[in-house]
Amino acid sequence: MTTAAPTSLVDDILRLKKDRDAVILAHNYQIGEIQDIADFVGDSLALSRQAAKTSAKVIVFCGVHFMAETAAILCPDKTVLLPDLEAGCSLASTVTAEQLRVWKRSFRNPVVVSYVNTSAAVKAESDICCTSSNAVQVVRSIPPDKDVLFVPDMYLGEFVRIKTGRTVHLWPGSCHVHFRIRGKDIEDMKQAHPGAEFVVHPECGCLSTALKLANKVTSTGGMMTYVRNSPSNEFIVATETGILHSLQKENPGKTFYPVVRTALCEFMKMITLEKVLWSLEDMKHRITVPPETSARAKQALDQMLSVPET
Ligand code: 13P
Ligand code: SF4
């Protein structure tokens, strides 16, 4: 349950947003107050698409650093602001561009698929990006005779490997929040709520149990769609708990049970209303990517955006 945000703070943000010709994009894991003031709330793919098509001059990105970088790459003529520079991602930190260059050298003409949870420098070393909502389609779009290297999330990579039946070489990275969601937690929740449907994010460290018990393995945006269209009234949700705000707001008659109540991404929670206001006041922290890195990373992102949505 989130308490209502102070109205003057919200009013100040909305006024300044208009003055600056800014749009506020927020990820589904943001605190409720941020989701409530955002122009658009979504998953990584939807936010990238939204950034790419906005006509606003300024994008205030309420998410983590790699997401703001993605927006800066896709919209080089816009000002992209991240309200807190410390908002990083433990998963993105598991691979550097140099490590990826070394790994690539052990394969002959591999195709590198990088999850968007990577730095711009890692994207620049990649052939195509993916998110949790299009990873399976992205790998299916690669010629079958190619070696696929998947960075950095090993659980999402394993999910893709199972779904596509392809040889996918996995980088041993994981997210510290999703890693902690284990099979036993899911089994206990399923026992406590036998009538509930179960939706799970593919980053979770419980893939075998998830594949056995889940009604849907999908991105945060995919969860929103699944719940919206399901006739069920109860759902067990295995991901970061920020998604519960959007789920509850959009489906007031339905009940949601987080598999792990403490599944909180402290990086996502660094963005507060005060920081959004300061960000608009001081026009910081501006996220930029060096032109050469940006051009190469953009190719991998454009390649992803050209894969049809299903
Ligand atoms: P989504 O693309 O599913 O929103 O996931 C982003 C993320 O960081 C998951 O931890
Ligand atoms: Fe990164 Fe995990 Fe936070 Fe998502 S939940 S932003 S993968 S640390």
PDB file of C-alpha atoms in Angstrom, residues 4-309:
ATOM      1  CA  ALA A   4      -0.646   9.515  -1.505  1.00  0.00           C
ATOM      2  CA  ALA A   5       2.166  11.761  -2.701  1.00  0.00           C
ATOM      3  CA  PRO A   6       2.277  15.395  -1.457  1.00  0.00           C
ATOM      4  CA  THR A   7       0.263  17.339  -4.021  1.00  0.00           C
ATOM      5  CA  SER A   8       2.549  20.392  -4.176  1.00  0.00           C
ATOM      6  CA  LEU A   9       5.482  18.193  -5.121  1.00  0.00           C
ATOM      7  CA  VAL A  10       3.444  16.496  -7.821  1.00  0.00           C
ATOM      8  CA  ASP A  11       2.142  19.876  -9.043  1.00  0.00           C
ATOM      9  CA  ASP A  12       5.684  21.254  -9.214  1.00  0.00           C
ATOM     10  CA  ILE A  13       6.828  18.251 -11.258  1.00  0.00           C
ATOM     11  CA  LEU A  14       3.898  18.497 -13.648  1.00  0.00           C
ATOM     12  CA  ARG A  15       4.387  22.246 -14.138  1.00  0.00           C
ATOM     13  CA  LEU A  16       8.112  21.915 -14.755  1.00  0.00           C
ATOM     14  CA  LYS A  17       7.555  18.926 -17.017  1.00  0.00           C
ATOM     15  CA  LYS A  18       5.373  21.122 -19.221  1.00  0.00           C
ATOM     16  CA  ASP A  19       7.848  24.035 -19.168  1.00  0.00           C
ATOM     17  CA  ARG A  20      10.717  21.755 -20.172  1.00  0.00           C
ATOM     18  CA  ASP A  21       8.704  19.847 -22.797  1.00  0.00           C
ATOM     19  CA  ALA A  22       9.517  16.638 -20.950  1.00  0.00           C
ATOM     20  CA  VAL A  23       7.989  13.189 -20.872  1.00  0.00           C
ATOM     21  CA  ILE A  24       8.296  10.919 -17.816  1.00  0.00           C
ATOM     22  CA  LEU A  25       8.864   7.248 -18.558  1.00  0.00           C
ATOM     23  CA  ALA A  26       8.738   4.778 -15.650  1.00  0.00           C
ATOM     24  CA  HIS A  27       9.547   1.112 -15.357  1.00  0.00           C
ATOM     25  CA  ASN A  28       7.049  -1.258 -13.742  1.00  0.00           C
ATOM     26  CA  TYR A  29       9.385  -1.677 -10.707  1.00  0.00           C
ATOM     27  CA  GLN A  30       9.314   2.023  -9.772  1.00  0.00           C
ATOM     28  CA  ILE A  31       7.668   3.065  -6.508  1.00  0.00           C
ATOM     29  CA  GLY A  32       3.913   3.679  -6.825  1.00  0.00           C
ATOM     30  CA  GLU A  33       4.207   7.478  -6.548  1.00  0.00           C
ATOM     31  CA  ILE A  34       6.514   7.570  -9.558  1.00  0.00           C
ATOM     32  CA  GLN A  35       4.320   5.236 -11.596  1.00  0.00           C
ATOM     33  CA  ASP A  36       1.359   7.493 -10.808  1.00  0.00           C
ATOM     34  CA  ILE A  37       2.972  10.657 -12.214  1.00  0.00           C
ATOM     35  CA  ALA A  38       4.533   8.983 -15.268  1.00  0.00           C
ATOM     36  CA  ASP A  39       3.256   9.553 -18.802  1.00  0.00           C
ATOM     37  CA  PHE A  40       4.029   5.965 -19.598  1.00  0.00           C
ATOM     38  CA  VAL A  41       4.743   2.917 -17.409  1.00  0.00           C
ATOM     39  CA  GLY A  42       6.011  -0.289 -18.954  1.00  0.00           C
ATOM     40  CA  ASP A  43       8.618  -2.992 -19.382  1.00  0.00           C
ATOM     41  CA  SER A  44      12.034  -2.518 -20.978  1.00  0.00           C
ATOM     42  CA  LEU A  45      10.871  -3.124 -24.534  1.00  0.00           C
ATOM     43  CA  ALA A  46       7.819  -0.894 -24.288  1.00  0.00           C
ATOM     44  CA  LEU A  47       9.908   1.885 -22.718  1.00  0.00           C
ATOM     45  CA  SER A  48      12.488   1.639 -25.535  1.00  0.00           C
ATOM     46  CA  ARG A  49       9.726   1.855 -28.130  1.00  0.00           C
ATOM     47  CA  GLN A  50       8.139   4.769 -26.284  1.00  0.00           C
ATOM     48  CA  ALA A  51      11.476   6.627 -26.062  1.00  0.00           C
ATOM     49  CA  ALA A  52      12.113   6.043 -29.759  1.00  0.00           C
ATOM     50  CA  LYS A  53       8.827   7.650 -30.757  1.00  0.00           C
ATOM     51  CA  THR A  54       8.372  10.498 -28.273  1.00  0.00           C
ATOM     52  CA  SER A  55       8.164  14.027 -29.635  1.00  0.00           C
ATOM     53  CA  ALA A  56       9.145  15.601 -26.283  1.00  0.00           C
ATOM     54  CA  LYS A  57      12.535  17.330 -26.045  1.00  0.00           C
ATOM     55  CA  VAL A  58      13.427  15.821 -22.667  1.00  0.00           C
ATOM     56  CA  ILE A  59      12.991  12.267 -21.372  1.00  0.00           C
ATOM     57  CA  VAL A  60      13.062  11.838 -17.602  1.00  0.00           C
ATOM     58  CA  PHE A  61      13.837   8.167 -17.232  1.00  0.00           C
ATOM     59  CA  CYS A  62      12.534   6.683 -14.014  1.00  0.00           C
ATOM     60  CA  GLY A  63      14.328   3.385 -14.143  1.00  0.00           C
ATOM     61  CA  VAL A  64      17.948   2.297 -14.043  1.00  0.00           C
ATOM     62  CA  HIS A  65      21.071   3.459 -15.863  1.00  0.00           C
ATOM     63  CA  PHE A  66      21.059   0.991 -18.779  1.00  0.00           C
ATOM     64  CA  MET A  67      17.457   1.954 -19.583  1.00  0.00           C
ATOM     65  CA  ALA A  68      18.323   5.664 -19.737  1.00  0.00           C
ATOM     66  CA  GLU A  69      21.367   4.817 -21.867  1.00  0.00           C
ATOM     67  CA  THR A  70      19.117   2.878 -24.250  1.00  0.00           C
ATOM     68  CA  ALA A  71      16.858   5.924 -24.551  1.00  0.00           C
ATOM     69  CA  ALA A  72      19.916   8.145 -25.206  1.00  0.00           C
ATOM     70  CA  ILE A  73      21.110   5.779 -27.954  1.00  0.00           C
ATOM     71  CA  LEU A  74      17.684   5.616 -29.593  1.00  0.00           C
ATOM     72  CA  CYS A  75      17.093   9.377 -29.321  1.00  0.00           C
ATOM     73  CA  PRO A  76      20.479  11.140 -29.710  1.00  0.00           C
ATOM     74  CA  ASP A  77      18.784  14.497 -30.299  1.00  0.00           C
ATOM     75  CA  LYS A  78      16.848  14.376 -26.998  1.00  0.00           C
ATOM     76  CA  THR A  79      18.000  15.194 -23.494  1.00  0.00           C
ATOM     77  CA  VAL A  80      17.744  12.031 -21.387  1.00  0.00           C
ATOM     78  CA  LEU A  81      17.772  12.539 -17.616  1.00  0.00           C
ATOM     79  CA  LEU A  82      18.232   9.886 -14.922  1.00  0.00           C
ATOM     80  CA  PRO A  83      17.154  11.326 -11.546  1.00  0.00           C
ATOM     81  CA  ASP A  84      19.784   9.301  -9.617  1.00  0.00           C
ATOM     82  CA  LEU A  85      23.102   8.308 -11.196  1.00  0.00           C
ATOM     83  CA  GLU A  86      23.552   5.521  -8.647  1.00  0.00           C
ATOM     84  CA  ALA A  87      20.554   3.634 -10.056  1.00  0.00           C
ATOM     85  CA  GLY A  88      22.495   0.779 -11.631  1.00  0.00           C
ATOM     86  CA  CYS A  89      21.734  -2.892 -12.256  1.00  0.00           C
ATOM     87  CA  SER A  90      23.493  -5.869 -10.659  1.00  0.00           C
ATOM     88  CA  LEU A  91      22.795  -7.980 -13.755  1.00  0.00           C
ATOM     89  CA  ALA A  92      24.207  -5.435 -16.225  1.00  0.00           C
ATOM     90  CA  SER A  93      27.348  -5.268 -14.042  1.00  0.00           C
ATOM     91  CA  THR A  94      28.117  -8.961 -14.562  1.00  0.00           C
ATOM     92  CA  VAL A  95      29.645  -8.433 -18.012  1.00  0.00           C
ATOM     93  CA  THR A  96      31.992  -5.822 -19.459  1.00  0.00           C
ATOM     94  CA  ALA A  97      32.719  -5.102 -23.111  1.00  0.00           C
ATOM     95  CA  GLU A  98      36.268  -6.453 -22.702  1.00  0.00           C
ATOM     96  CA  GLN A  99      35.004  -9.729 -21.189  1.00  0.00           C
ATOM     97  CA  LEU A 100      32.563 -10.106 -24.068  1.00  0.00           C
ATOM     98  CA  ARG A 101      35.301  -9.449 -26.653  1.00  0.00           C
ATOM     99  CA  VAL A 102      37.436 -12.202 -25.102  1.00  0.00           C
ATOM    100  CA  TRP A 103      34.481 -14.654 -24.972  1.00  0.00           C
ATOM    101  CA  LYS A 104      33.570 -13.994 -28.614  1.00  0.00           C
ATOM    102  CA  ARG A 105      37.087 -14.927 -29.705  1.00  0.00           C
ATOM    103  CA  SER A 106      36.549 -18.562 -28.675  1.00  0.00           C
ATOM    104  CA  PHE A 107      33.811 -19.025 -31.332  1.00  0.00           C
ATOM    105  CA  ARG A 108      33.868 -18.828 -35.114  1.00  0.00           C
ATOM    106  CA  ASN A 109      31.431 -16.120 -36.334  1.00  0.00           C
ATOM    107  CA  PRO A 110      29.092 -16.251 -33.343  1.00  0.00           C
ATOM    108  CA  VAL A 111      25.941 -14.150 -33.091  1.00  0.00           C
ATOM    109  CA  VAL A 112      25.903 -12.230 -29.821  1.00  0.00           C
ATOM    110  CA  VAL A 113      22.496 -11.617 -28.298  1.00  0.00           C
ATOM    111  CA  SER A 114      22.624  -9.164 -25.438  1.00  0.00           C
ATOM    112  CA  TYR A 115      19.774  -8.654 -23.043  1.00  0.00           C
ATOM    113  CA  VAL A 116      18.995  -4.937 -22.772  1.00  0.00           C
ATOM    114  CA  ASN A 117      20.199  -5.135 -19.156  1.00  0.00           C
ATOM    115  CA  THR A 118      23.741  -4.358 -20.351  1.00  0.00           C
ATOM    116  CA  SER A 119      25.888  -1.251 -20.724  1.00  0.00           C
ATOM    117  CA  ALA A 120      26.028   0.622 -24.045  1.00  0.00           C
ATOM    118  CA  ALA A 121      29.603  -0.653 -24.471  1.00  0.00           C
ATOM    119  CA  VAL A 122      28.400  -4.276 -24.240  1.00  0.00           C
ATOM    120  CA  LYS A 123      25.546  -3.576 -26.664  1.00  0.00           C
ATOM    121  CA  ALA A 124      28.121  -2.128 -29.063  1.00  0.00           C
ATOM    122  CA  GLU A 125      29.898  -5.529 -29.052  1.00  0.00           C
ATOM    123  CA  SER A 126      26.605  -7.331 -29.789  1.00  0.00           C
ATOM    124  CA  ASP A 127      24.758  -8.254 -32.976  1.00  0.00           C
ATOM    125  CA  ILE A 128      21.257  -7.970 -31.612  1.00  0.00           C
ATOM    126  CA  CYS A 129      19.638  -7.010 -28.313  1.00  0.00           C
ATOM    127  CA  CYS A 130      16.600  -8.598 -26.694  1.00  0.00           C
ATOM    128  CA  THR A 131      14.343  -8.053 -23.720  1.00  0.00           C
ATOM    129  CA  SER A 132      12.513 -10.633 -21.650  1.00  0.00           C
ATOM    130  CA  SER A 133       9.441 -10.147 -23.829  1.00  0.00           C
ATOM    131  CA  ASN A 134      11.089 -10.823 -27.196  1.00  0.00           C
ATOM    132  CA  ALA A 135      14.168 -12.974 -26.389  1.00  0.00           C
ATOM    133  CA  VAL A 136      12.630 -16.153 -27.868  1.00  0.00           C
ATOM    134  CA  GLN A 137      11.615 -14.415 -31.131  1.00  0.00           C
ATOM    135  CA  VAL A 138      15.038 -12.717 -31.345  1.00  0.00           C
ATOM    136  CA  VAL A 139      16.893 -16.043 -31.119  1.00  0.00           C
ATOM    137  CA  ARG A 140      14.472 -17.631 -33.604  1.00  0.00           C
ATOM    138  CA  SER A 141      15.343 -14.816 -36.056  1.00  0.00           C
ATOM    139  CA  ILE A 142      19.019 -15.970 -36.134  1.00  0.00           C
ATOM    140  CA  PRO A 143      20.068 -18.461 -38.863  1.00  0.00           C
ATOM    141  CA  PRO A 144      20.081 -21.977 -37.333  1.00  0.00           C
ATOM    142  CA  ASP A 145      23.708 -22.754 -38.281  1.00  0.00           C
ATOM    143  CA  LYS A 146      25.032 -19.905 -36.106  1.00  0.00           C
ATOM    144  CA  ASP A 147      26.464 -20.213 -32.594  1.00  0.00           C
ATOM    145  CA  VAL A 148      24.394 -17.996 -30.319  1.00  0.00           C
ATOM    146  CA  LEU A 149      26.139 -16.334 -27.383  1.00  0.00           C
ATOM    147  CA  PHE A 150      23.693 -14.967 -24.836  1.00  0.00           C
ATOM    148  CA  VAL A 151      24.712 -12.297 -22.289  1.00  0.00           C
ATOM    149  CA  PRO A 152      24.353 -11.729 -19.406  1.00  0.00           C
ATOM    150  CA  ASP A 153      21.328 -13.478 -17.814  1.00  0.00           C
ATOM    151  CA  MET A 154      21.789 -17.238 -17.612  1.00  0.00           C
ATOM    152  CA  TYR A 155      18.202 -17.924 -16.502  1.00  0.00           C
ATOM    153  CA  LEU A 156      16.630 -15.996 -19.379  1.00  0.00           C
ATOM    154  CA  GLY A 157      19.202 -17.603 -21.688  1.00  0.00           C
ATOM    155  CA  GLU A 158      18.283 -21.078 -20.446  1.00  0.00           C
ATOM    156  CA  PHE A 159      14.589 -20.287 -20.925  1.00  0.00           C
ATOM    157  CA  VAL A 160      15.336 -19.251 -24.522  1.00  0.00           C
ATOM    158  CA  ARG A 161      17.406 -22.381 -25.057  1.00  0.00           C
ATOM    159  CA  ILE A 162      14.505 -24.590 -23.896  1.00  0.00           C
ATOM    160  CA  LYS A 163      11.870 -22.679 -25.911  1.00  0.00           C
ATOM    161  CA  THR A 164      13.850 -22.562 -29.166  1.00  0.00           C
ATOM    162  CA  GLY A 165      15.722 -25.888 -28.943  1.00  0.00           C
ATOM    163  CA  ARG A 166      18.813 -23.958 -30.174  1.00  0.00           C
ATOM    164  CA  THR A 167      22.388 -24.251 -28.995  1.00  0.00           C
ATOM    165  CA  VAL A 168      22.720 -21.140 -26.869  1.00  0.00           C
ATOM    166  CA  HIS A 169      25.965 -20.462 -24.987  1.00  0.00           C
ATOM    167  CA  LEU A 170      25.245 -18.751 -21.698  1.00  0.00           C
ATOM    168  CA  TRP A 171      27.132 -16.072 -19.800  1.00  0.00           C
ATOM    169  CA  PRO A 172      26.915 -16.885 -16.055  1.00  0.00           C
ATOM    170  CA  GLY A 173      25.177 -13.641 -14.994  1.00  0.00           C
ATOM    171  CA  SER A 174      22.060 -13.167 -12.905  1.00  0.00           C
ATOM    172  CA  CYS A 175      20.054 -10.484 -11.136  1.00  0.00           C
ATOM    173  CA  HIS A 176      20.434 -10.477  -7.350  1.00  0.00           C
ATOM    174  CA  VAL A 177      16.684  -9.875  -6.872  1.00  0.00           C
ATOM    175  CA  HIS A 178      15.391 -12.608  -9.188  1.00  0.00           C
ATOM    176  CA  PHE A 179      18.138 -15.063  -8.241  1.00  0.00           C
ATOM    177  CA  ARG A 180      16.672 -15.206  -4.727  1.00  0.00           C
ATOM    178  CA  ILE A 181      13.233 -16.345  -5.931  1.00  0.00           C
ATOM    179  CA  ARG A 182      13.571 -20.111  -5.570  1.00  0.00           C
ATOM    180  CA  GLY A 183      11.480 -23.151  -6.489  1.00  0.00           C
ATOM    181  CA  LYS A 184      10.581 -23.851  -2.853  1.00  0.00           C
ATOM    182  CA  ASP A 185       9.058 -20.340  -2.489  1.00  0.00           C
ATOM    183  CA  ILE A 186       6.835 -21.031  -5.477  1.00  0.00           C
ATOM    184  CA  GLU A 187       5.767 -24.475  -4.293  1.00  0.00           C
ATOM    185  CA  ASP A 188       4.823 -23.034  -0.872  1.00  0.00           C
ATOM    186  CA  MET A 189       2.756 -20.246  -2.468  1.00  0.00           C
ATOM    187  CA  LYS A 190       1.036 -22.668  -4.842  1.00  0.00           C
ATOM    188  CA  GLN A 191       0.080 -24.795  -1.849  1.00  0.00           C
ATOM    189  CA  ALA A 192      -1.220 -21.765   0.089  1.00  0.00           C
ATOM    190  CA  HIS A 193      -3.267 -20.465  -2.898  1.00  0.00           C
ATOM    191  CA  PRO A 194      -4.222 -23.504  -4.998  1.00  0.00           C
ATOM    192  CA  GLY A 195      -6.794 -21.574  -7.068  1.00  0.00           C
ATOM    193  CA  ALA A 196      -4.422 -18.798  -8.095  1.00  0.00           C
ATOM    194  CA  GLU A 197      -2.747 -18.533 -11.477  1.00  0.00           C
ATOM    195  CA  PHE A 198       1.027 -18.180 -11.431  1.00  0.00           C
ATOM    196  CA  VAL A 199       3.045 -15.702 -13.509  1.00  0.00           C
ATOM    197  CA  VAL A 200       6.839 -15.583 -13.394  1.00  0.00           C
ATOM    198  CA  HIS A 201       9.645 -13.464 -14.830  1.00  0.00           C
ATOM    199  CA  PRO A 202      12.247 -15.473 -16.812  1.00  0.00           C
ATOM    200  CA  GLU A 203      15.108 -13.890 -14.817  1.00  0.00           C
ATOM    201  CA  CYS A 204      14.030 -15.888 -11.736  1.00  0.00           C
ATOM    202  CA  GLY A 205      16.438 -18.442 -10.310  1.00  0.00           C
ATOM    203  CA  CYS A 206      13.713 -21.087 -10.210  1.00  0.00           C
ATOM    204  CA  LEU A 207      13.380 -21.886 -13.874  1.00  0.00           C
ATOM    205  CA  SER A 208      12.681 -25.627 -13.642  1.00  0.00           C
ATOM    206  CA  THR A 209       9.907 -25.167 -11.048  1.00  0.00           C
ATOM    207  CA  ALA A 210       8.590 -22.149 -12.940  1.00  0.00           C
ATOM    208  CA  LEU A 211       8.351 -24.084 -16.195  1.00  0.00           C
ATOM    209  CA  LYS A 212       6.527 -26.897 -14.387  1.00  0.00           C
ATOM    210  CA  LEU A 213       4.015 -24.732 -12.510  1.00  0.00           C
ATOM    211  CA  ALA A 214       3.683 -21.404 -14.347  1.00  0.00           C
ATOM    212  CA  ASN A 215       0.656 -20.329 -16.347  1.00  0.00           C
ATOM    213  CA  LYS A 216       2.902 -17.740 -17.986  1.00  0.00           C
ATOM    214  CA  VAL A 217       6.662 -17.026 -18.039  1.00  0.00           C
ATOM    215  CA  THR A 218       6.961 -13.466 -19.303  1.00  0.00           C
ATOM    216  CA  SER A 219       8.263  -9.899 -18.935  1.00  0.00           C
ATOM    217  CA  THR A 220       6.647  -7.397 -16.576  1.00  0.00           C
ATOM    218  CA  GLY A 221       4.675  -6.010 -19.534  1.00  0.00           C
ATOM    219  CA  GLY A 222       3.644  -9.554 -20.478  1.00  0.00           C
ATOM    220  CA  MET A 223       2.359 -10.055 -16.918  1.00  0.00           C
ATOM    221  CA  MET A 224       0.188  -6.939 -17.224  1.00  0.00           C
ATOM    222  CA  THR A 225      -1.328  -8.262 -20.452  1.00  0.00           C
ATOM    223  CA  TYR A 226      -1.794 -11.793 -19.140  1.00  0.00           C
ATOM    224  CA  VAL A 227      -3.580 -10.660 -15.954  1.00  0.00           C
ATOM    225  CA  ARG A 228      -5.747  -8.161 -17.869  1.00  0.00           C
ATOM    226  CA  ASN A 229      -7.008 -10.893 -20.179  1.00  0.00           C
ATOM    227  CA  SER A 230      -7.336 -13.707 -17.649  1.00  0.00           C
ATOM    228  CA  PRO A 231     -10.734 -14.574 -16.134  1.00  0.00           C
ATOM    229  CA  SER A 232      -8.985 -15.587 -12.858  1.00  0.00           C
ATOM    230  CA  ASN A 233      -9.229 -13.444  -9.745  1.00  0.00           C
ATOM    231  CA  GLU A 234      -6.066 -14.512  -7.956  1.00  0.00           C
ATOM    232  CA  PHE A 235      -2.447 -14.471  -9.115  1.00  0.00           C
ATOM    233  CA  ILE A 236       0.867 -15.514  -7.625  1.00  0.00           C
ATOM    234  CA  VAL A 237       3.539 -13.176  -8.976  1.00  0.00           C
ATOM    235  CA  ALA A 238       7.239 -14.038  -9.138  1.00  0.00           C
ATOM    236  CA  THR A 239       9.245 -10.889  -9.836  1.00  0.00           C
ATOM    237  CA  GLU A 240      10.242  -7.593  -8.224  1.00  0.00           C
ATOM    238  CA  THR A 241       7.274  -6.394  -6.173  1.00  0.00           C
ATOM    239  CA  GLY A 242       6.975  -2.938  -7.806  1.00  0.00           C
ATOM    240  CA  ILE A 243       4.833  -4.594 -10.466  1.00  0.00           C
ATOM    241  CA  LEU A 244       2.103  -5.157  -7.851  1.00  0.00           C
ATOM    242  CA  HIS A 245       1.275  -1.448  -7.906  1.00  0.00           C
ATOM    243  CA  SER A 246       0.499  -1.469 -11.634  1.00  0.00           C
ATOM    244  CA  LEU A 247      -1.278  -4.824 -11.415  1.00  0.00           C
ATOM    245  CA  GLN A 248      -3.488  -3.749  -8.514  1.00  0.00           C
ATOM    246  CA  LYS A 249      -4.209  -0.338 -10.024  1.00  0.00           C
ATOM    247  CA  GLU A 250      -5.300  -1.800 -13.338  1.00  0.00           C
ATOM    248  CA  ASN A 251      -7.168  -4.771 -11.831  1.00  0.00           C
ATOM    249  CA  PRO A 252      -8.811  -3.521  -8.621  1.00  0.00           C
ATOM    250  CA  GLY A 253     -11.025  -6.590  -8.304  1.00  0.00           C
ATOM    251  CA  LYS A 254      -8.176  -9.088  -8.467  1.00  0.00           C
ATOM    252  CA  THR A 255      -5.818 -10.302  -5.715  1.00  0.00           C
ATOM    253  CA  PHE A 256      -2.060 -10.612  -6.096  1.00  0.00           C
ATOM    254  CA  TYR A 257       0.383 -12.617  -3.965  1.00  0.00           C
ATOM    255  CA  PRO A 258       4.112 -11.883  -4.366  1.00  0.00           C
ATOM    256  CA  VAL A 259       6.149 -15.105  -4.162  1.00  0.00           C
ATOM    257  CA  VAL A 260       8.807 -13.251  -2.164  1.00  0.00           C
ATOM    258  CA  ARG A 261       7.669 -10.057  -0.410  1.00  0.00           C
ATOM    259  CA  THR A 262      11.245  -8.833  -0.043  1.00  0.00           C
ATOM    260  CA  ALA A 263      12.015  -9.102  -3.775  1.00  0.00           C
ATOM    261  CA  LEU A 264      12.927  -5.410  -4.048  1.00  0.00           C
ATOM    262  CA  CYS A 265      15.380  -3.831  -6.459  1.00  0.00           C
ATOM    263  CA  GLU A 266      17.093  -1.126  -4.426  1.00  0.00           C
ATOM    264  CA  PHE A 267      18.363   0.475  -7.643  1.00  0.00           C
ATOM    265  CA  MET A 268      14.833   0.930  -8.979  1.00  0.00           C
ATOM    266  CA  LYS A 269      13.709   2.295  -5.612  1.00  0.00           C
ATOM    267  CA  MET A 270      16.366   5.053  -5.669  1.00  0.00           C
ATOM    268  CA  ILE A 271      14.122   7.217  -7.834  1.00  0.00           C
ATOM    269  CA  THR A 272      11.855   9.391  -5.702  1.00  0.00           C
ATOM    270  CA  LEU A 273       9.502  12.292  -6.434  1.00  0.00           C
ATOM    271  CA  GLU A 274      12.001  14.751  -4.940  1.00  0.00           C
ATOM    272  CA  LYS A 275      14.742  13.476  -7.250  1.00  0.00           C
ATOM    273  CA  VAL A 276      12.432  13.749 -10.286  1.00  0.00           C
ATOM    274  CA  LEU A 277      11.732  17.373  -9.358  1.00  0.00           C
ATOM    275  CA  TRP A 278      15.439  18.168  -8.864  1.00  0.00           C
ATOM    276  CA  SER A 279      16.192  16.415 -12.106  1.00  0.00           C
ATOM    277  CA  LEU A 280      13.802  18.696 -13.997  1.00  0.00           C
ATOM    278  CA  GLU A 281      14.939  21.794 -12.093  1.00  0.00           C
ATOM    279  CA  ASP A 282      18.664  21.255 -12.678  1.00  0.00           C
ATOM    280  CA  MET A 283      18.347  19.259 -15.930  1.00  0.00           C
ATOM    281  CA  LYS A 284      20.447  16.429 -14.557  1.00  0.00           C
ATOM    282  CA  HIS A 285      21.788  13.778 -14.607  1.00  0.00           C
ATOM    283  CA  ARG A 286      22.138  13.878 -18.350  1.00  0.00           C
ATOM    284  CA  ILE A 287      22.897  10.466 -19.826  1.00  0.00           C
ATOM    285  CA  THR A 288      25.029  10.458 -22.965  1.00  0.00           C
ATOM    286  CA  VAL A 289      26.859   7.741 -24.871  1.00  0.00           C
ATOM    287  CA  PRO A 290      30.038   8.357 -26.933  1.00  0.00           C
ATOM    288  CA  PRO A 291      29.035   8.608 -30.634  1.00  0.00           C
ATOM    289  CA  GLU A 292      31.004   5.583 -31.886  1.00  0.00           C
ATOM    290  CA  THR A 293      29.680   3.311 -29.096  1.00  0.00           C
ATOM    291  CA  SER A 294      26.208   4.715 -29.578  1.00  0.00           C
ATOM    292  CA  ALA A 295      26.191   4.031 -33.340  1.00  0.00           C
ATOM    293  CA  ARG A 296      27.251   0.400 -32.850  1.00  0.00           C
ATOM    294  CA  ALA A 297      24.872  -0.187 -29.957  1.00  0.00           C
ATOM    295  CA  LYS A 298      22.057   1.354 -31.979  1.00  0.00           C
ATOM    296  CA  GLN A 299      22.539  -1.219 -34.715  1.00  0.00           C
ATOM    297  CA  ALA A 300      21.961  -4.013 -32.174  1.00  0.00           C
ATOM    298  CA  LEU A 301      18.912  -2.213 -30.744  1.00  0.00           C
ATOM    299  CA  ASP A 302      17.460  -1.457 -34.198  1.00  0.00           C
ATOM    300  CA  GLN A 303      17.982  -5.079 -35.140  1.00  0.00           C
ATOM    301  CA  MET A 304      15.896  -6.039 -32.083  1.00  0.00           C
ATOM    302  CA  LEU A 305      13.197  -3.471 -32.806  1.00  0.00           C
ATOM    303  CA  SER A 306      12.852  -4.879 -36.329  1.00  0.00           C
ATOM    304  CA  VAL A 307      11.865  -8.318 -34.962  1.00  0.00           C
ATOM    305  CA  PRO A 308       8.057  -8.439 -35.196  1.00  0.00           C
ATOM    306  CA  GLU A 309       6.117  -8.389 -31.905  1.00  0.00           C
TER     307      GLU A 309
END
